[in-house]
Amino acid sequence: IERSGKTKKVKITRINGAFAVAEYVAEKLSGGGCAEIIANTVKDAQKMYKIFKNDGRFRTVLYHASFTDTDRTRKEKEILKLIGKGSTAENRDMTVIIGTQPLEQSLDTDADILITQPCPVDSLIQRIGRLFRHEREDRPDGFREPECVLWMDEDGGIPIGTKYVYLEYTVKRTLDIIGENIVTPDDVTYLINAVYDTDSLTEHEKAEYEGFLYRYIN
């Protein structure tokens, strides 16, 4: 399959704690635009949703797999209207979509800024695909380059809930490998190989990997 030739350079920012993330997003959206926030657990998604809902300035939608099929269908239609391919600047303005893994791939959303809890590199790349997904002439001036914010724990580490969803080593390895920018699709092969190719690890890295794997299994 021939590549389209289009590349996307995404700035990677790390922010510690849900409230600090929410403040950053609020500041970024002050001039218009929309945000998509992907948590790794329903609990964390609900926590972030409450922060924005209580703020009162934002149009917020919570979306995750625990909703009934009827509610999910209704929410999907609402989300696509707000930040889908054909969404208007008016609908996108001050809109924050918050959810979990179903947001990674099931909806054709187009966010002006993406916030995600740390996850394995392949999931991270999938999530970044929601960012600047379509060409838009009405994208606000405050969003001249794609930016992905990594929502870290309060102390800058991996959120506790994430460790129950993904192998901690893979998430940590992803955080160690990615830099301040990711260029898609150019960096994809390198990043995936760097995270998952355990044959090329040093002895110290292999010991660390085996330790994480042992704790995960047991």
Short mmCIF file of N, CA, C and O in Angstrom, two decimals, residues 75-160:
data_model
loop_
_atom_site.label_atom_id
_atom_site.label_comp_id
_atom_site.label_asym_id
_atom_site.label_seq_id
_atom_site.Cartn_x
_atom_site.Cartn_y
_atom_site.Cartn_z
N LYS A 75 -24.65 8.69 22.36
CA LYS A 75 -23.46 9.48 22.63
C LYS A 75 -22.54 9.56 21.41
O LYS A 75 -21.93 10.60 21.15
N GLU A 76 -22.44 8.47 20.68
CA GLU A 76 -21.61 8.47 19.48
C GLU A 76 -22.11 9.50 18.46
O GLU A 76 -21.31 10.23 17.86
N LYS A 77 -23.41 9.57 18.28
CA LYS A 77 -23.98 10.55 17.35
C LYS A 77 -23.70 11.97 17.83
O LYS A 77 -23.38 12.86 17.03
N GLU A 78 -23.82 12.16 19.13
CA GLU A 78 -23.57 13.49 19.70
C GLU A 78 -22.11 13.89 19.54
O GLU A 78 -21.80 15.02 19.14
N ILE A 79 -21.20 12.95 19.80
CA ILE A 79 -19.77 13.24 19.69
C ILE A 79 -19.38 13.57 18.26
O ILE A 79 -18.63 14.53 18.00
N LEU A 80 -19.89 12.82 17.30
CA LEU A 80 -19.56 13.08 15.90
C LEU A 80 -20.10 14.42 15.44
O LEU A 80 -19.48 15.11 14.62
N LYS A 81 -21.25 14.81 15.96
CA LYS A 81 -21.79 16.12 15.64
C LYS A 81 -20.92 17.23 16.20
O LYS A 81 -20.69 18.26 15.55
N LEU A 82 -20.38 17.00 17.39
CA LEU A 82 -19.60 18.03 18.07
C LEU A 82 -18.18 18.14 17.55
O LEU A 82 -17.68 19.26 17.33
N ILE A 83 -17.48 17.00 17.34
CA ILE A 83 -16.08 17.09 16.92
C ILE A 83 -15.74 16.10 15.80
O ILE A 83 -14.59 15.74 15.60
N GLY A 84 -16.74 15.67 15.06
CA GLY A 84 -16.51 14.78 13.93
C GLY A 84 -16.00 15.53 12.71
O GLY A 84 -15.78 16.75 12.74
N LYS A 85 -15.87 14.82 11.60
CA LYS A 85 -15.32 15.41 10.38
C LYS A 85 -16.11 16.62 9.92
O LYS A 85 -15.54 17.63 9.50
N GLY A 86 -17.43 16.55 9.99
CA GLY A 86 -18.25 17.65 9.51
C GLY A 86 -18.67 18.65 10.58
O GLY A 86 -19.55 19.47 10.36
N SER A 87 -18.03 18.61 11.74
CA SER A 87 -18.41 19.50 12.84
C SER A 87 -18.10 20.95 12.52
O SER A 87 -17.15 21.27 11.82
N THR A 88 -18.92 21.84 13.04
CA THR A 88 -18.74 23.28 12.83
C THR A 88 -17.91 23.88 13.96
O THR A 88 -17.80 23.31 15.05
N ALA A 89 -17.36 25.05 13.70
CA ALA A 89 -16.59 25.75 14.72
C ALA A 89 -17.45 26.05 15.93
O ALA A 89 -16.98 25.99 17.08
N GLU A 90 -18.71 26.34 15.70
CA GLU A 90 -19.62 26.63 16.80
C GLU A 90 -19.81 25.40 17.69
O GLU A 90 -19.82 25.51 18.92
N ASN A 91 -19.99 24.24 17.08
CA ASN A 91 -20.16 23.02 17.87
C ASN A 91 -18.88 22.62 18.60
O ASN A 91 -18.93 22.10 19.72
N ARG A 92 -17.74 22.87 17.99
CA ARG A 92 -16.46 22.47 18.56
C ARG A 92 -16.03 23.38 19.71
O ARG A 92 -15.32 22.93 20.62
N ASP A 93 -16.47 24.61 19.69
CA ASP A 93 -16.02 25.60 20.66
C ASP A 93 -16.29 25.16 22.09
O ASP A 93 -17.44 24.88 22.46
N MET A 94 -15.23 25.07 22.93
CA MET A 94 -15.33 24.73 24.35
C MET A 94 -15.95 23.36 24.58
O MET A 94 -16.59 23.11 25.60
N THR A 95 -15.74 22.44 23.64
CA THR A 95 -16.24 21.08 23.78
C THR A 95 -15.11 20.17 24.27
O THR A 95 -14.00 20.20 23.74
N VAL A 96 -15.41 19.37 25.27
CA VAL A 96 -14.44 18.41 25.81
C VAL A 96 -15.08 17.03 25.84
O VAL A 96 -16.07 16.81 26.54
N ILE A 97 -14.52 16.11 25.05
CA ILE A 97 -14.99 14.73 25.02
C ILE A 97 -14.06 13.91 25.90
O ILE A 97 -12.84 13.92 25.72
N ILE A 98 -14.64 13.18 26.84
CA ILE A 98 -13.85 12.42 27.81
C ILE A 98 -14.30 10.96 27.78
O ILE A 98 -15.51 10.68 27.82
N GLY A 99 -13.35 10.04 27.68
CA GLY A 99 -13.74 8.64 27.63
C GLY A 99 -12.58 7.70 27.85
O GLY A 99 -11.52 8.10 28.35
N THR A 100 -12.78 6.46 27.44
CA THR A 100 -11.76 5.43 27.59
C THR A 100 -11.40 4.84 26.23
O THR A 100 -11.62 5.48 25.20
N GLN A 101 -10.90 3.62 26.22
CA GLN A 101 -10.35 3.01 25.00
C GLN A 101 -11.26 3.03 23.78
O GLN A 101 -10.75 3.11 22.65
N PRO A 102 -12.60 2.94 23.91
CA PRO A 102 -13.43 2.99 22.70
C PRO A 102 -13.21 4.25 21.85
O PRO A 102 -13.48 4.24 20.65
N LEU A 103 -12.71 5.32 22.47
CA LEU A 103 -12.44 6.54 21.71
C LEU A 103 -11.22 6.39 20.80
O LEU A 103 -11.04 7.18 19.87
N GLU A 104 -10.39 5.38 21.06
CA GLU A 104 -9.18 5.19 20.27
C GLU A 104 -9.46 4.96 18.80
O GLU A 104 -8.74 5.45 17.93
N GLN A 105 -10.49 4.18 18.50
CA GLN A 105 -10.63 3.73 17.12
C GLN A 105 -12.05 3.64 16.59
O GLN A 105 -12.25 3.51 15.40
N SER A 106 -13.03 3.73 17.46
CA SER A 106 -14.40 3.47 16.99
C SER A 106 -15.07 4.69 16.39
O SER A 106 -16.08 4.56 15.69
N LEU A 107 -14.53 5.89 16.64
CA LEU A 107 -15.18 7.10 16.16
C LEU A 107 -14.22 7.96 15.35
O LEU A 107 -13.04 8.09 15.69
N ASP A 108 -14.73 8.56 14.28
CA ASP A 108 -13.93 9.41 13.42
C ASP A 108 -13.94 10.83 13.98
O ASP A 108 -14.56 11.73 13.42
N THR A 109 -13.24 11.02 15.10
CA THR A 109 -13.21 12.33 15.74
C THR A 109 -11.98 13.11 15.29
O THR A 109 -11.00 12.55 14.82
N ASP A 110 -12.04 14.43 15.48
CA ASP A 110 -10.96 15.32 15.05
C ASP A 110 -10.74 16.35 16.16
O ASP A 110 -11.44 17.36 16.23
N ALA A 111 -9.78 16.08 17.05
CA ALA A 111 -9.54 16.95 18.20
C ALA A 111 -8.50 18.02 17.88
O ALA A 111 -7.56 17.78 17.13
N ASP A 112 -8.66 19.19 18.51
CA ASP A 112 -7.66 20.25 18.39
C ASP A 112 -6.50 20.00 19.35
O ASP A 112 -5.38 20.43 19.10
N ILE A 113 -6.78 19.33 20.45
CA ILE A 113 -5.73 18.91 21.38
C ILE A 113 -6.16 17.58 21.99
O ILE A 113 -7.35 17.35 22.25
N LEU A 114 -5.19 16.70 22.18
CA LEU A 114 -5.47 15.37 22.72
C LEU A 114 -4.77 15.21 24.07
O LEU A 114 -3.61 15.56 24.22
N ILE A 115 -5.52 14.69 25.04
CA ILE A 115 -4.96 14.36 26.34
C ILE A 115 -5.16 12.87 26.54
O ILE A 115 -6.26 12.35 26.33
N THR A 116 -4.12 12.17 26.95
CA THR A 116 -4.24 10.73 27.16
C THR A 116 -3.38 10.31 28.34
O THR A 116 -2.29 10.85 28.55
N GLN A 117 -3.90 9.37 29.12
CA GLN A 117 -3.04 8.76 30.12
C GLN A 117 -2.01 7.91 29.39
O GLN A 117 -2.25 7.44 28.28
N PRO A 118 -0.83 7.71 29.99
CA PRO A 118 0.21 6.92 29.32
C PRO A 118 -0.28 5.50 29.04
O PRO A 118 -1.02 4.92 29.84
N CYS A 119 0.13 4.97 27.90
CA CYS A 119 -0.32 3.65 27.45
C CYS A 119 0.75 3.07 26.54
O CYS A 119 1.71 3.77 26.18
N PRO A 120 0.65 1.80 26.17
CA PRO A 120 1.62 1.21 25.25
C PRO A 120 1.69 1.99 23.94
O PRO A 120 0.71 2.60 23.50
N VAL A 121 2.83 1.96 23.30
CA VAL A 121 3.10 2.83 22.16
C VAL A 121 2.10 2.64 21.02
O VAL A 121 1.71 3.62 20.36
N ASP A 122 1.66 1.40 20.77
CA ASP A 122 0.72 1.19 19.67
C ASP A 122 -0.63 1.84 19.97
O ASP A 122 -1.26 2.43 19.07
N SER A 123 -1.06 1.79 21.22
CA SER A 123 -2.30 2.48 21.60
C SER A 123 -2.11 3.99 21.55
O SER A 123 -3.02 4.73 21.16
N LEU A 124 -0.94 4.46 21.96
CA LEU A 124 -0.66 5.89 21.92
C LEU A 124 -0.73 6.42 20.49
O LEU A 124 -1.33 7.48 20.24
N ILE A 125 -0.15 5.69 19.57
CA ILE A 125 -0.19 6.11 18.16
C ILE A 125 -1.62 6.11 17.65
O ILE A 125 -2.02 7.00 16.89
N GLN A 126 -2.39 5.11 18.06
CA GLN A 126 -3.79 5.04 17.66
C GLN A 126 -4.55 6.25 18.19
O GLN A 126 -5.37 6.85 17.49
N ARG A 127 -4.30 6.63 19.41
CA ARG A 127 -4.98 7.77 20.01
C ARG A 127 -4.57 9.07 19.34
O ARG A 127 -5.41 9.95 19.11
N ILE A 128 -3.29 9.19 19.01
CA ILE A 128 -2.81 10.38 18.32
C ILE A 128 -3.50 10.54 16.97
O ILE A 128 -3.65 11.66 16.45
N GLY A 129 -3.99 9.44 16.42
CA GLY A 129 -4.73 9.50 15.16
C GLY A 129 -6.01 10.31 15.25
O GLY A 129 -6.59 10.69 14.22
N ARG A 130 -6.49 10.58 16.47
CA ARG A 130 -7.70 11.41 16.65
C ARG A 130 -7.35 12.90 16.58
O ARG A 130 -8.25 13.74 16.54
N LEU A 131 -6.08 13.24 16.57
CA LEU A 131 -5.60 14.62 16.67
C LEU A 131 -5.32 15.19 15.29
O LEU A 131 -4.58 14.58 14.51
N PHE A 132 -5.95 16.35 14.99
CA PHE A 132 -5.78 16.97 13.66
C PHE A 132 -6.04 15.93 12.57
O PHE A 132 -5.31 15.83 11.58
N ARG A 133 -7.09 15.17 12.74
CA ARG A 133 -7.37 14.05 11.84
C ARG A 133 -7.77 14.52 10.45
O ARG A 133 -7.49 13.86 9.44
N HIS A 134 -8.45 15.66 10.38
CA HIS A 134 -8.92 16.18 9.09
C HIS A 134 -8.41 17.61 8.88
O HIS A 134 -8.14 18.33 9.84
N GLU A 135 -8.28 17.97 7.62
CA GLU A 135 -7.89 19.34 7.28
C GLU A 135 -9.05 20.28 7.62
O GLU A 135 -10.18 20.04 7.21
N ARG A 136 -8.75 21.34 8.38
CA ARG A 136 -9.79 22.28 8.78
C ARG A 136 -9.27 23.71 8.60
O ARG A 136 -8.20 24.06 9.08
N GLU A 137 -10.07 24.53 7.91
CA GLU A 137 -9.70 25.93 7.73
C GLU A 137 -10.08 26.77 8.94
O GLU A 137 -9.55 27.87 9.12
N ASP A 138 -11.00 26.25 9.78
CA ASP A 138 -11.48 27.04 10.92
C ASP A 138 -10.85 26.61 12.24
O ASP A 138 -11.36 26.93 13.30
N ARG A 139 -9.71 25.91 12.20
CA ARG A 139 -9.06 25.53 13.44
C ARG A 139 -8.53 26.79 14.13
O ARG A 139 -7.88 27.62 13.49
N PRO A 140 -8.79 26.97 15.43
CA PRO A 140 -8.41 28.20 16.13
C PRO A 140 -6.91 28.49 16.06
O PRO A 140 -6.08 27.58 15.94
N ASP A 141 -6.57 29.77 16.18
CA ASP A 141 -5.17 30.19 16.10
C ASP A 141 -4.30 29.54 17.17
O ASP A 141 -3.10 29.37 16.98
N GLY A 142 -4.91 29.21 18.31
CA GLY A 142 -4.14 28.60 19.39
C GLY A 142 -3.71 27.18 19.12
O GLY A 142 -2.98 26.59 19.92
N PHE A 143 -4.13 26.63 18.00
CA PHE A 143 -3.79 25.24 17.66
C PHE A 143 -3.14 25.17 16.29
O PHE A 143 -3.73 24.68 15.34
N ARG A 144 -1.93 25.69 16.21
CA ARG A 144 -1.20 25.68 14.95
C ARG A 144 -0.38 24.42 14.76
O ARG A 144 0.08 24.12 13.66
N GLU A 145 -0.17 23.68 15.84
CA GLU A 145 0.54 22.40 15.74
C GLU A 145 -0.16 21.38 16.62
O GLU A 145 -0.68 21.72 17.69
N PRO A 146 -0.18 20.13 16.19
CA PRO A 146 -0.82 19.09 16.99
C PRO A 146 -0.06 18.89 18.31
O PRO A 146 1.17 18.84 18.32
N GLU A 147 -0.81 18.74 19.39
CA GLU A 147 -0.19 18.52 20.69
C GLU A 147 -0.91 17.41 21.43
O GLU A 147 -2.14 17.41 21.54
N CYS A 148 -0.12 16.47 21.93
CA CYS A 148 -0.63 15.38 22.76
C CYS A 148 -0.10 15.56 24.17
O CYS A 148 1.11 15.58 24.39
N VAL A 149 -1.01 15.70 25.12
CA VAL A 149 -0.64 15.85 26.53
C VAL A 149 -0.73 14.51 27.23
O VAL A 149 -1.78 13.86 27.19
N LEU A 150 0.35 14.07 27.83
CA LEU A 150 0.34 12.85 28.62
C LEU A 150 -0.08 13.19 30.03
O LEU A 150 0.60 13.94 30.74
N TRP A 151 -1.20 12.64 30.44
CA TRP A 151 -1.78 12.87 31.77
C TRP A 151 -1.13 11.89 32.74
O TRP A 151 -1.51 10.75 32.84
N MET A 152 -0.13 12.39 33.46
CA MET A 152 0.62 11.57 34.39
C MET A 152 -0.03 11.60 35.78
O MET A 152 -0.92 12.41 36.04
N ASP A 153 0.46 10.74 36.67
CA ASP A 153 -0.01 10.75 38.04
C ASP A 153 0.49 12.01 38.74
O ASP A 153 1.31 12.76 38.18
N GLU A 154 0.02 12.26 39.96
CA GLU A 154 0.39 13.47 40.69
C GLU A 154 1.90 13.61 40.84
O GLU A 154 2.43 14.72 40.84
N ASP A 155 2.59 12.49 40.99
CA ASP A 155 4.03 12.53 41.20
C ASP A 155 4.83 12.35 39.91
O ASP A 155 6.05 12.19 39.94
N GLY A 156 4.14 12.38 38.78
CA GLY A 156 4.81 12.25 37.49
C GLY A 156 4.98 10.83 37.02
O GLY A 156 5.59 10.59 35.98
N GLY A 157 4.43 9.88 37.77
CA GLY A 157 4.54 8.48 37.39
C GLY A 157 3.34 7.98 36.61
O GLY A 157 2.48 8.76 36.18
N ILE A 158 3.28 6.68 36.44
CA ILE A 158 2.18 6.04 35.73
C ILE A 158 0.97 5.95 36.66
O ILE A 158 1.10 5.48 37.79
N PRO A 159 -0.20 6.40 36.24
CA PRO A 159 -1.40 6.31 37.10
C PRO A 159 -1.65 4.88 37.57
O PRO A 159 -1.44 3.92 36.81
N ILE A 160 -2.10 4.75 38.81
CA ILE A 160 -2.30 3.44 39.42
C ILE A 160 -3.21 2.55 38.58
O ILE A 160 -2.93 1.37 38.33
#
